[in-house]
């Protein structure tokens, strides 16, 4: 693996095409973020990339800008309708919509057509869009495979593949779908993998997918956000609520979110804080529920980390899709 550590300080020094520099200027960006400064030259050079970057680091522009540059450099070998040159896979529809918006923002002075595709919404408008030119497709894996099944999408022209938030995709059980999609792509292509964390599963995926990738790491392996300061207080159980009460008062904290193991524990804690003159909201019930949920989830994962349980996962996805259908559609196209 090669590792780029140089940090050019302007977008112009990254040799991006003029239409991109204009769009960047319109967006008001004055300087590339670290992930952009490192990733853009590597992607422009045409190699594969393994990037450790969380949301908020500017990673989307880190791959979108050089992809647009590369697509603009040479015309499609065999242009065709519903035949994207770049495929960006994301775990959720929200992220898909966000990424496609970035493609439009940065590509506004270029002639490319982009499209966002996700499940939980009517497939027909997507089928209609696929009858036209699509250069960049941003999609969630499930709906993408639905289109492949219906032969409304042709993946044989994909030159660049991006797996965005790959760790979340694996967490959400998309690994089989990803493998199916990879099998449909041309062998000769550029692969970019973005992930906030690097589990063994991600490493296995990266090893099979990437060829001598450039490495960019702006978030260290499995680290928490640098914006969050963490501390641990080792004290007897019965003193915990006293310490919490003290910390809130002493630090004059205005907003505090507390996770407890049980709802009962949340109620007791709320009573104690109220007695100490600290205002607690009825939201503590919600916090307790969140706490329970997260702990339950974690315990389940620890018990059976590789449990495939396909039928149940599919059911859960169907449930989710059903729920999403009731949410007003945020689809761009
Ligand atoms: P991302 O990590 O891709 O989700 O981006 C996080 C936010 O940073 C987005 O709102 C971008 O518009 C913004 N952003 C991306 N690149 C830059 C930059 N070079 N300067 C300032 N803001 C940026």
Coordinates of C-alpha atoms and ligand atoms in Angstrom, one line a residue:
X1 CA 0.0 0.0 0.0
X2 CA 1.2 3.5 -0.7
X3 CA 0.6 6.3 1.7
X4 CA 0.3 9.9 0.7
X5 CA 1.2 12.4 3.4
X6 CA 1.7 15.6 1.3
X7 CA -1.0 18.2 2.1
X8 CA -1.4 20.8 -0.7
X9 CA -3.3 23.7 0.7
X10 CA -5.3 24.8 -2.3
X11 CA -7.8 23.1 -4.6
X12 CA -6.0 24.6 -7.6
X13 CA -2.8 22.9 -6.6
X14 CA -4.6 19.5 -6.7
X15 CA -4.9 20.1 -10.5
X16 CA -8.7 19.7 -10.6
X17 CA -10.4 20.9 -13.8
X18 CA -11.7 24.5 -14.1
X19 CA -15.4 23.6 -14.0
X20 CA -14.8 21.8 -10.7
X21 CA -12.7 24.7 -9.2
X22 CA -15.6 27.1 -10.1
X23 CA -18.1 24.8 -8.3
X24 CA -15.8 24.6 -5.3
X25 CA -15.6 28.3 -5.2
X26 CA -19.4 28.6 -5.4
X27 CA -19.6 26.2 -2.5
X28 CA -17.4 28.6 -0.5
X29 CA -14.6 26.1 0.2
X30 CA -11.3 27.8 0.5
X31 CA -9.1 24.9 1.4
X32 CA -9.2 21.1 1.0
X33 CA -9.8 19.1 4.1
X34 CA -7.1 16.6 5.1
X35 CA -9.0 13.7 3.5
X36 CA -9.5 15.7 0.3
X37 CA -5.9 16.8 0.2
X38 CA -4.8 13.1 0.5
X39 CA -7.5 11.3 -1.5
X40 CA -7.9 13.6 -4.5
X41 CA -4.4 13.1 -6.0
X42 CA -4.6 9.3 -5.4
X43 CA -8.0 9.0 -7.2
X44 CA -6.9 11.3 -10.0
X45 CA -3.9 9.0 -10.5
X46 CA -6.4 6.2 -11.3
X47 CA -5.5 3.8 -8.5
X48 CA -7.7 2.1 -5.9
X49 CA -8.2 3.7 -2.6
X50 CA -8.8 2.6 1.0
X51 CA -9.9 5.6 3.1
X52 CA -10.6 5.7 6.8
X53 CA -12.8 8.8 7.2
X54 CA -15.9 9.6 9.1
X55 CA -18.8 11.7 8.0
X56 CA -18.0 15.4 8.6
X57 CA -14.4 15.1 7.3
X58 CA -15.4 16.2 3.8
X59 CA -15.0 12.7 2.4
X60 CA -17.8 13.0 -0.1
X61 CA -16.0 15.8 -2.0
X62 CA -12.9 13.7 -1.5
X63 CA -14.2 11.1 -3.9
X64 CA -16.8 13.1 -5.9
X65 CA -14.4 15.8 -7.2
X66 CA -11.7 13.5 -8.6
X67 CA -14.3 11.1 -10.0
X68 CA -16.0 14.0 -11.9
X69 CA -12.5 15.1 -13.1
X70 CA -11.7 11.6 -14.4
X71 CA -15.0 11.2 -16.1
X72 CA -14.6 14.5 -17.8
X73 CA -11.1 13.6 -19.0
X74 CA -12.3 10.9 -21.3
X75 CA -15.7 10.2 -22.9
X76 CA -17.6 7.0 -22.2
X77 CA -16.3 4.1 -24.2
X78 CA -19.8 2.9 -25.2
X79 CA -22.4 5.4 -24.0
X80 CA -25.9 4.0 -23.5
X81 CA -29.1 4.6 -21.5
X82 CA -29.2 3.2 -18.0
X83 CA -25.5 2.5 -18.2
X84 CA -23.6 4.4 -15.5
X85 CA -19.9 5.0 -15.6
X86 CA -19.6 5.5 -11.9
X87 CA -21.5 3.6 -9.2
X88 CA -21.5 4.8 -5.6
X89 CA -23.0 2.4 -3.1
X90 CA -24.3 3.7 0.3
X91 CA -25.9 2.0 3.2
X92 CA -28.9 4.3 3.6
X93 CA -31.2 6.3 1.4
X94 CA -30.4 9.5 3.4
X95 CA -26.7 9.1 2.6
X96 CA -27.5 8.2 -1.0
X97 CA -29.5 11.4 -1.4
X98 CA -26.8 13.5 0.3
X99 CA -24.1 12.1 -1.9
X100 CA -26.0 12.6 -5.1
X101 CA -26.7 16.2 -4.0
X102 CA -22.9 16.6 -3.7
X103 CA -22.4 15.1 -7.2
X104 CA -24.8 17.8 -8.5
X105 CA -23.2 20.6 -6.5
X106 CA -19.7 19.8 -7.6
X107 CA -20.6 18.7 -11.1
X108 CA -22.9 21.7 -11.9
X109 CA -20.6 23.0 -14.6
X110 CA -20.1 19.6 -16.2
X111 CA -22.6 17.8 -18.5
X112 CA -23.0 14.7 -16.4
X113 CA -26.3 13.2 -15.4
X114 CA -26.6 11.7 -12.0
X115 CA -29.3 9.6 -10.3
X116 CA -30.1 8.5 -6.8
X117 CA -31.8 5.1 -6.3
X118 CA -33.1 3.5 -3.1
X119 CA -35.8 1.2 -1.9
X120 CA -39.0 2.0 0.0
X121 CA -40.3 4.1 -2.8
X122 CA -42.1 3.4 -6.1
X123 CA -39.7 1.8 -8.6
X124 CA -41.4 3.2 -11.7
X125 CA -40.0 6.7 -11.7
X126 CA -36.5 5.2 -11.3
X127 CA -37.1 2.9 -14.3
X128 CA -38.2 5.9 -16.3
X129 CA -35.0 7.8 -15.3
X130 CA -32.9 4.8 -16.3
X131 CA -34.2 5.1 -19.9
X132 CA -32.1 8.2 -20.3
X133 CA -28.4 8.9 -19.9
X134 CA -27.0 8.2 -16.4
X135 CA -23.3 8.9 -15.8
X136 CA -23.2 8.6 -12.0
X137 CA -25.5 6.4 -10.0
X138 CA -25.8 6.6 -6.3
X139 CA -27.6 3.7 -4.9
X140 CA -28.4 1.5 -1.9
X141 CA -27.6 -2.2 -2.7
X142 CA -31.1 -3.8 -2.4
X143 CA -32.9 -1.5 -4.8
X144 CA -30.0 -1.7 -7.2
X145 CA -30.3 -5.4 -7.4
X146 CA -34.1 -5.1 -7.9
X147 CA -33.3 -3.1 -11.1
X148 CA -30.7 -5.6 -12.2
X149 CA -33.3 -8.3 -11.8
X150 CA -35.7 -6.3 -13.9
X151 CA -33.0 -5.6 -16.5
X152 CA -33.6 -1.9 -16.2
X153 CA -30.0 -1.2 -15.3
X154 CA -26.8 -2.1 -17.1
X155 CA -23.7 -2.3 -14.9
X156 CA -21.3 -3.3 -17.7
X157 CA -20.0 0.2 -18.2
X158 CA -18.9 1.0 -14.6
X159 CA -15.4 2.4 -14.6
X160 CA -15.4 3.6 -11.0
X161 CA -16.9 2.0 -8.0
X162 CA -17.3 3.6 -4.6
X163 CA -18.3 1.9 -1.4
X164 CA -19.2 4.7 1.0
X165 CA -19.5 4.0 4.7
X166 CA -18.7 0.4 4.0
X167 CA -18.6 -0.5 7.7
X168 CA -22.3 0.5 8.0
X169 CA -23.2 -1.5 4.9
X170 CA -21.7 -4.6 6.5
X171 CA -23.4 -3.8 9.8
X172 CA -26.7 -3.6 8.0
X173 CA -26.2 -7.0 6.5
X174 CA -25.5 -5.9 2.9
X175 CA -22.4 -8.1 2.4
X176 CA -24.1 -10.6 0.2
X177 CA -25.8 -7.9 -1.9
X178 CA -22.4 -6.2 -2.3
X179 CA -20.8 -9.4 -3.5
X180 CA -23.6 -10.0 -6.0
X181 CA -23.1 -6.4 -7.3
X182 CA -19.3 -6.8 -7.5
X183 CA -19.8 -9.9 -9.7
X184 CA -21.8 -7.8 -12.2
X185 CA -19.2 -5.1 -12.7
X186 CA -16.4 -5.1 -15.3
X187 CA -13.2 -6.5 -13.9
X188 CA -11.2 -3.5 -15.1
X189 CA -12.3 -0.6 -12.9
X190 CA -11.2 1.8 -10.2
X191 CA -12.3 0.9 -6.6
X192 CA -12.7 3.4 -3.7
X193 CA -13.6 2.1 -0.3
X194 CA -14.5 4.5 2.5
X195 CA -15.1 3.3 6.0
X196 CA -15.0 5.0 9.4
X197 CA -13.8 1.8 11.1
X198 CA -11.7 -1.2 10.0
X199 CA -13.0 -4.4 11.4
X200 CA -11.7 -7.8 10.2
X201 CA -14.8 -8.0 7.9
X202 CA -13.9 -4.7 6.2
X203 CA -10.3 -5.8 5.8
X204 CA -11.5 -9.0 4.1
X205 CA -13.7 -7.0 1.8
X206 CA -11.0 -4.6 1.0
X207 CA -8.4 -7.3 0.4
X208 CA -10.7 -9.0 -2.2
X209 CA -11.7 -5.7 -3.8
X210 CA -8.8 -3.4 -3.9
X211 CA -5.6 -3.7 -5.9
X212 CA -2.5 -2.1 -4.3
X213 CA -4.7 0.7 -2.9
X214 CA -3.5 4.1 -1.8
X215 CA -4.2 4.5 1.9
X216 CA -5.8 7.6 3.5
X217 CA -6.5 7.6 7.1
X218 CA -7.9 10.7 8.8
X219 CA -9.7 8.9 11.6
X220 CA -7.5 6.4 13.4
X221 CA -8.6 2.8 13.5
X222 CA -11.9 2.3 15.4
X223 CA -11.6 5.6 17.2
X224 CA -14.4 7.7 18.5
X225 CA -15.0 11.2 17.2
X226 CA -12.3 13.7 18.3
X227 CA -15.0 16.2 19.1
X228 CA -16.1 14.0 22.0
X229 CA -14.1 14.2 25.2
X230 CA -14.4 11.0 27.2
X231 CA -13.6 10.2 30.8
X232 CA -14.2 7.3 33.2
X233 CA -15.0 7.6 36.9
X234 CA -14.5 4.3 38.8
X235 CA -16.8 4.6 41.9
X236 CA -19.0 2.3 43.9
X237 CA -22.4 1.7 42.3
X238 CA -24.4 3.4 45.0
X239 CA -22.5 6.7 44.6
X240 CA -23.0 7.0 40.8
X241 CA -26.1 9.2 41.0
X242 CA -24.4 11.4 43.6
X243 CA -21.4 11.9 41.4
X244 CA -23.6 12.6 38.3
X245 CA -25.5 15.2 40.2
X246 CA -22.3 16.8 41.4
X247 CA -20.7 16.8 37.9
X248 CA -23.8 18.4 36.4
X249 CA -23.9 21.2 39.1
X250 CA -20.2 21.7 39.3
X251 CA -19.7 22.0 35.6
X252 CA -22.9 23.9 35.1
X253 CA -23.9 21.5 32.3
X254 CA -27.0 22.8 30.5
X255 CA -27.9 19.7 28.5
X256 CA -27.0 16.2 29.5
X257 CA -28.1 13.0 27.9
X258 CA -27.8 10.0 30.2
X259 CA -28.0 6.4 29.2
X260 CA -29.1 3.9 31.8
X261 CA -29.4 0.1 31.6
X262 CA -33.0 -0.1 32.6
X263 CA -36.1 2.1 32.4
X264 CA -36.4 1.7 36.2
X265 CA -32.9 2.9 36.7
X266 CA -33.7 6.0 34.5
X267 CA -36.7 6.7 36.6
X268 CA -34.8 6.5 39.9
X269 CA -32.0 8.6 38.5
X270 CA -34.5 11.3 37.3
X271 CA -36.1 11.3 40.8
X272 CA -32.7 11.8 42.5
X273 CA -31.7 14.6 40.1
X274 CA -35.0 16.3 40.5
X275 CA -34.6 16.1 44.3
X276 CA -31.2 17.8 43.9
X277 CA -32.9 20.7 41.9
X278 CA -31.8 19.5 38.5
X279 CA -34.5 19.7 35.9
X280 CA -35.1 16.4 34.1
X281 CA -37.4 16.0 31.2
X282 CA -39.8 13.2 30.5
X283 CA -37.3 12.5 27.7
X284 CA -35.4 10.4 30.2
X285 CA -37.8 7.6 29.4
X286 CA -36.7 7.8 25.8
X287 CA -33.0 7.9 26.9
X288 CA -33.6 4.8 28.9
X289 CA -35.2 3.1 25.9
X290 CA -32.3 4.0 23.7
X291 CA -29.9 2.6 26.4
X292 CA -31.7 -0.6 26.5
X293 CA -31.9 -0.9 22.7
X294 CA -28.2 -0.3 22.2
X295 CA -27.2 -2.7 24.9
X296 CA -29.5 -5.4 23.7
X297 CA -28.2 -4.9 20.1
X298 CA -24.6 -5.1 21.3
X299 CA -25.2 -8.2 23.4
X300 CA -26.8 -9.9 20.4
X301 CA -23.9 -9.0 18.2
X302 CA -21.4 -10.2 20.7
X303 CA -23.2 -13.5 21.1
X304 CA -23.3 -14.3 17.4
X305 CA -21.0 -12.0 15.4
X306 CA -21.3 -13.9 12.1
X307 CA -24.9 -15.1 12.4
X308 CA -26.3 -15.0 8.8
X309 CA -30.0 -15.3 9.6
X310 CA -30.9 -14.2 6.2
X311 CA -34.7 -14.6 6.4
X312 CA -35.0 -12.6 9.5
X313 CA -32.7 -9.8 8.1
X314 CA -34.8 -9.8 4.9
X315 CA -37.9 -9.5 7.0
X316 CA -36.4 -6.6 9.0
X317 CA -35.4 -4.9 5.8
X318 CA -39.0 -5.4 4.4
X319 CA -40.3 -3.9 7.7
X320 CA -37.9 -1.0 7.3
X321 CA -39.0 -0.5 3.7
X322 CA -42.6 -0.5 4.9
X323 CA -41.8 2.1 7.5
X324 CA -39.9 4.2 5.0
X325 CA -42.8 4.2 2.6
X326 CA -44.8 6.1 5.3
X327 CA -42.1 8.7 5.5
X328 CA -42.5 11.5 2.9
X329 CA -40.1 10.6 0.0
X330 CA -36.9 12.6 0.0
X331 CA -35.9 11.2 -3.4
X332 CA -34.4 13.7 -5.8
X333 CA -35.3 12.1 -9.1
Ligands
LIG1 P1 -18.9 15.0 4.4 O1 -17.9 14.5 5.4 O2 -18.5 14.6 3.0 O3 -20.3 14.6 4.8 O4 -18.9 16.6 4.4 C1 -19.2 17.3 5.6 C2 -19.5 18.8 5.3 O5 -18.3 19.5 5.0 C3 -20.4 19.0 4.1 O6 -21.4 19.8 4.5 C4 -19.6 19.7 3.0 O7 -20.3 20.7 2.3 C5 -18.5 20.4 3.9 N1 -17.2 20.5 3.2 C6 -16.6 19.6 2.4 N2 -15.4 20.0 1.9 C7 -15.2 21.2 2.5 C8 -14.1 22.1 2.4 N3 -13.0 21.9 1.7 N4 -14.2 23.3 3.1 C9 -15.4 23.5 3.8 N5 -16.4 22.7 3.9 C10 -16.3 21.5 3.3

